[in-house]
Tab-separated table of N, CA and C in Angstrom:
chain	number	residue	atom	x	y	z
A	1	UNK	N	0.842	-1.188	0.000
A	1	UNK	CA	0.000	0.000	0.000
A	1	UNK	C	0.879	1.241	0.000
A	2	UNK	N	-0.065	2.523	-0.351
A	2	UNK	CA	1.081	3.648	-0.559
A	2	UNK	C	0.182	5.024	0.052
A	3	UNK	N	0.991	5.893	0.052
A	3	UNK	CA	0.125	7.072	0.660
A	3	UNK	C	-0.252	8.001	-0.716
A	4	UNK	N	-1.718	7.961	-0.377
A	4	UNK	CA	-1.910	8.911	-1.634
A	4	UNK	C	-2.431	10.526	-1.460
A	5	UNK	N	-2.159	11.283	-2.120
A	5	UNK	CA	-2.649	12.835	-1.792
A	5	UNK	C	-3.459	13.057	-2.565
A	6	UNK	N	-4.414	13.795	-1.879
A	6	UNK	CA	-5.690	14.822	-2.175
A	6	UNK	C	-5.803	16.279	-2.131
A	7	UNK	N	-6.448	16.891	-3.296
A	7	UNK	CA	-6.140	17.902	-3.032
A	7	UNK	C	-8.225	18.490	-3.302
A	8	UNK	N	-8.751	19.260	-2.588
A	8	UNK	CA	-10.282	19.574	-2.369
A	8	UNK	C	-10.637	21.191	-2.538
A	9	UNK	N	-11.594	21.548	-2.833
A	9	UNK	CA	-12.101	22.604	-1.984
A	9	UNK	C	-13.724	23.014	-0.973
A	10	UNK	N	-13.439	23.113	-0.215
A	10	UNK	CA	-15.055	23.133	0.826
A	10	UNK	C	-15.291	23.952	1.589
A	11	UNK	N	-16.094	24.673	1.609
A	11	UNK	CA	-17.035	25.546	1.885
A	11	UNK	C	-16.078	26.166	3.463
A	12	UNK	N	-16.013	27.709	3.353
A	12	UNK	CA	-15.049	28.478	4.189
A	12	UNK	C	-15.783	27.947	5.723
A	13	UNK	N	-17.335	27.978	5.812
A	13	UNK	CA	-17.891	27.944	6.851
A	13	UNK	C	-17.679	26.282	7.725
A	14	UNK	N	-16.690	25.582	7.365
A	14	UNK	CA	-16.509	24.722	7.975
A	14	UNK	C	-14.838	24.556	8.915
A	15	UNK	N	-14.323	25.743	8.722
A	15	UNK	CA	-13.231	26.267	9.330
A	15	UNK	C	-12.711	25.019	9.945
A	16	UNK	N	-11.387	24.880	8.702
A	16	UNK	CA	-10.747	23.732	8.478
A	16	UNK	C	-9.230	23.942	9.339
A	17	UNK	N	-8.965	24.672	10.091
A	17	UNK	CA	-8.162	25.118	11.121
A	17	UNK	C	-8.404	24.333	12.416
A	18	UNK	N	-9.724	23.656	12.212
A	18	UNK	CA	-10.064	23.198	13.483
A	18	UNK	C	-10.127	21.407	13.353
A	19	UNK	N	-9.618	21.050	14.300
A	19	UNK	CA	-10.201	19.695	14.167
A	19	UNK	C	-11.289	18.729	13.674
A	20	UNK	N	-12.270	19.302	14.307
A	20	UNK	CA	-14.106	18.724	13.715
A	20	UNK	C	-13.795	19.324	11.896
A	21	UNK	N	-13.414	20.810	11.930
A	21	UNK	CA	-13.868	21.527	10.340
A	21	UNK	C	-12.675	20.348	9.565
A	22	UNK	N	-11.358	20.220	9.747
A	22	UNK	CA	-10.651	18.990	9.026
A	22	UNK	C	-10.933	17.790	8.777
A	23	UNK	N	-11.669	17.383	9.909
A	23	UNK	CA	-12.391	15.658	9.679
A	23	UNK	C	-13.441	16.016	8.937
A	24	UNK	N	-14.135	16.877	8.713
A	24	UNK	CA	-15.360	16.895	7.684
A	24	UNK	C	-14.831	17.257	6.595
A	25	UNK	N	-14.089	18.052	6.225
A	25	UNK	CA	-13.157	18.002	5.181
A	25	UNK	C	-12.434	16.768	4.354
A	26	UNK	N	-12.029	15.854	5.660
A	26	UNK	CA	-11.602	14.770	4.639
A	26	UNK	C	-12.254	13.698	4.357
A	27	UNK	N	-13.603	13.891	5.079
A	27	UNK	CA	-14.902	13.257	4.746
A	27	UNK	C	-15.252	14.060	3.609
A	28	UNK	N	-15.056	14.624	3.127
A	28	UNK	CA	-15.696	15.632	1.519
A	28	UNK	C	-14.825	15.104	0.485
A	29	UNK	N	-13.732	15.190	1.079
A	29	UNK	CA	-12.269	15.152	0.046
A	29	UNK	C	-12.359	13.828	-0.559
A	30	UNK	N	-11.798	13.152	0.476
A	30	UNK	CA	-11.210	11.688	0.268
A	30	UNK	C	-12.233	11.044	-0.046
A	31	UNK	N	-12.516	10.139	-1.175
A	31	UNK	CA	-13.291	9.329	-1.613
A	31	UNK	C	-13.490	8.047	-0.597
A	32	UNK	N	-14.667	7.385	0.355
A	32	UNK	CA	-14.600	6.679	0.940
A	32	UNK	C	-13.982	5.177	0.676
A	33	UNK	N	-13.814	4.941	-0.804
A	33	UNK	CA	-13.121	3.635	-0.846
A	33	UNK	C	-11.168	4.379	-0.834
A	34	UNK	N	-10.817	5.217	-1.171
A	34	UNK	CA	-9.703	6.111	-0.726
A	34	UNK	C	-9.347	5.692	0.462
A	35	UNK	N	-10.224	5.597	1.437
A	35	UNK	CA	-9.792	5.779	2.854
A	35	UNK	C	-9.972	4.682	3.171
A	36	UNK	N	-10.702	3.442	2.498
A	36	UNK	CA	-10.020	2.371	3.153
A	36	UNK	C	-9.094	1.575	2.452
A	37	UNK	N	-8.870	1.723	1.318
A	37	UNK	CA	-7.651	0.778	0.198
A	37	UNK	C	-6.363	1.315	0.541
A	38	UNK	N	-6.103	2.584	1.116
A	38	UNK	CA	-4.744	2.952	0.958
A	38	UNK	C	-4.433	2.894	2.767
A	39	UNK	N	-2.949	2.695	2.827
A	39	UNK	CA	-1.959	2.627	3.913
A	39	UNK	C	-2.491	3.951	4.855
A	40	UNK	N	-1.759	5.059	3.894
A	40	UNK	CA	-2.260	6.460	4.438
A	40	UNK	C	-2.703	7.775	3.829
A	41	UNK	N	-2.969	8.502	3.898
A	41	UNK	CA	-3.299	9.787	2.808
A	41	UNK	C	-3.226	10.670	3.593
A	42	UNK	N	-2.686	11.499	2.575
A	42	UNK	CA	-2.533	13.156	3.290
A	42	UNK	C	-3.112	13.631	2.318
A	43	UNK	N	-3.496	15.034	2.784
A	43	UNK	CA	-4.818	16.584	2.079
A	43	UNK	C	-3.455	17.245	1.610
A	44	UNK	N	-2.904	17.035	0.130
A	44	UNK	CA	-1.912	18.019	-0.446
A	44	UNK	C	-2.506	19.791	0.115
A	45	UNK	N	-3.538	19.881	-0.114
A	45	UNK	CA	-4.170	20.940	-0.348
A	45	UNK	C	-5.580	21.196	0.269
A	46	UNK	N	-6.185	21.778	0.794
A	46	UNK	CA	-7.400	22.358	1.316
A	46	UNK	C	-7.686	23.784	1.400
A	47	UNK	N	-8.925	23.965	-0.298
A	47	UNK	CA	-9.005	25.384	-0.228
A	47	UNK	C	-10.468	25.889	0.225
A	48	UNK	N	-10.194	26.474	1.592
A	48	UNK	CA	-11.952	26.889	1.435
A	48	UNK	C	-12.366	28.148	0.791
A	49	UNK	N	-13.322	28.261	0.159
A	49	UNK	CA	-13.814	29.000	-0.401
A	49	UNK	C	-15.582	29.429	0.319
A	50	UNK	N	-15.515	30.856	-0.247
A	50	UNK	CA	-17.251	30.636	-0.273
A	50	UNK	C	-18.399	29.730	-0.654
A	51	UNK	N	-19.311	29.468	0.265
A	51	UNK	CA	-20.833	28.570	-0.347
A	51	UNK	C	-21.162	29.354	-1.514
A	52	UNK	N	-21.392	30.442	-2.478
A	52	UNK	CA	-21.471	30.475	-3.374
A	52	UNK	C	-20.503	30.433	-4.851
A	53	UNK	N	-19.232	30.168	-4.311
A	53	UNK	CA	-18.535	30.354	-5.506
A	53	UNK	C	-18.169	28.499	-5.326
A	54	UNK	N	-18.425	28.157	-4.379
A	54	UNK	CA	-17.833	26.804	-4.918
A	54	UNK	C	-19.287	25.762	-5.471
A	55	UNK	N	-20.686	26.400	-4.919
A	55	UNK	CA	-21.177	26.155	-5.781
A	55	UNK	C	-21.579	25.569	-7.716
A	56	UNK	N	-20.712	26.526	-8.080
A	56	UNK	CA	-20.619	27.099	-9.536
A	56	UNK	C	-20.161	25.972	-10.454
């Protein structure tokens, strides 16, 4: 197995600075068969943006 990276963007109002806002984040990100086939994964990247522009 290998570590694979993700890179997302999700909604600013889940303030991904925080513990709870990161685990819901990589519940958005990471594809659930992602998280169980691989060793480990890291979030290359996490951009939050506004609920309306990531809408779009």
């Amino acid at each position: 197995m290998r570590t694979k990276f993700f890179t997302g963007e999700v909604s600013v109002d889940l303030n991904v600075h925080t513990m709870p806002g990161l685990a819901v984040a990589v519940e958005l990100i990471v594809p659930p068969n992602g998280r169980r086939h691989v060793l480990g994964y890291r979030l290359d990247r996490v951009t939050p943006v506004p609920d309306n522009k990531l809408r779009k």
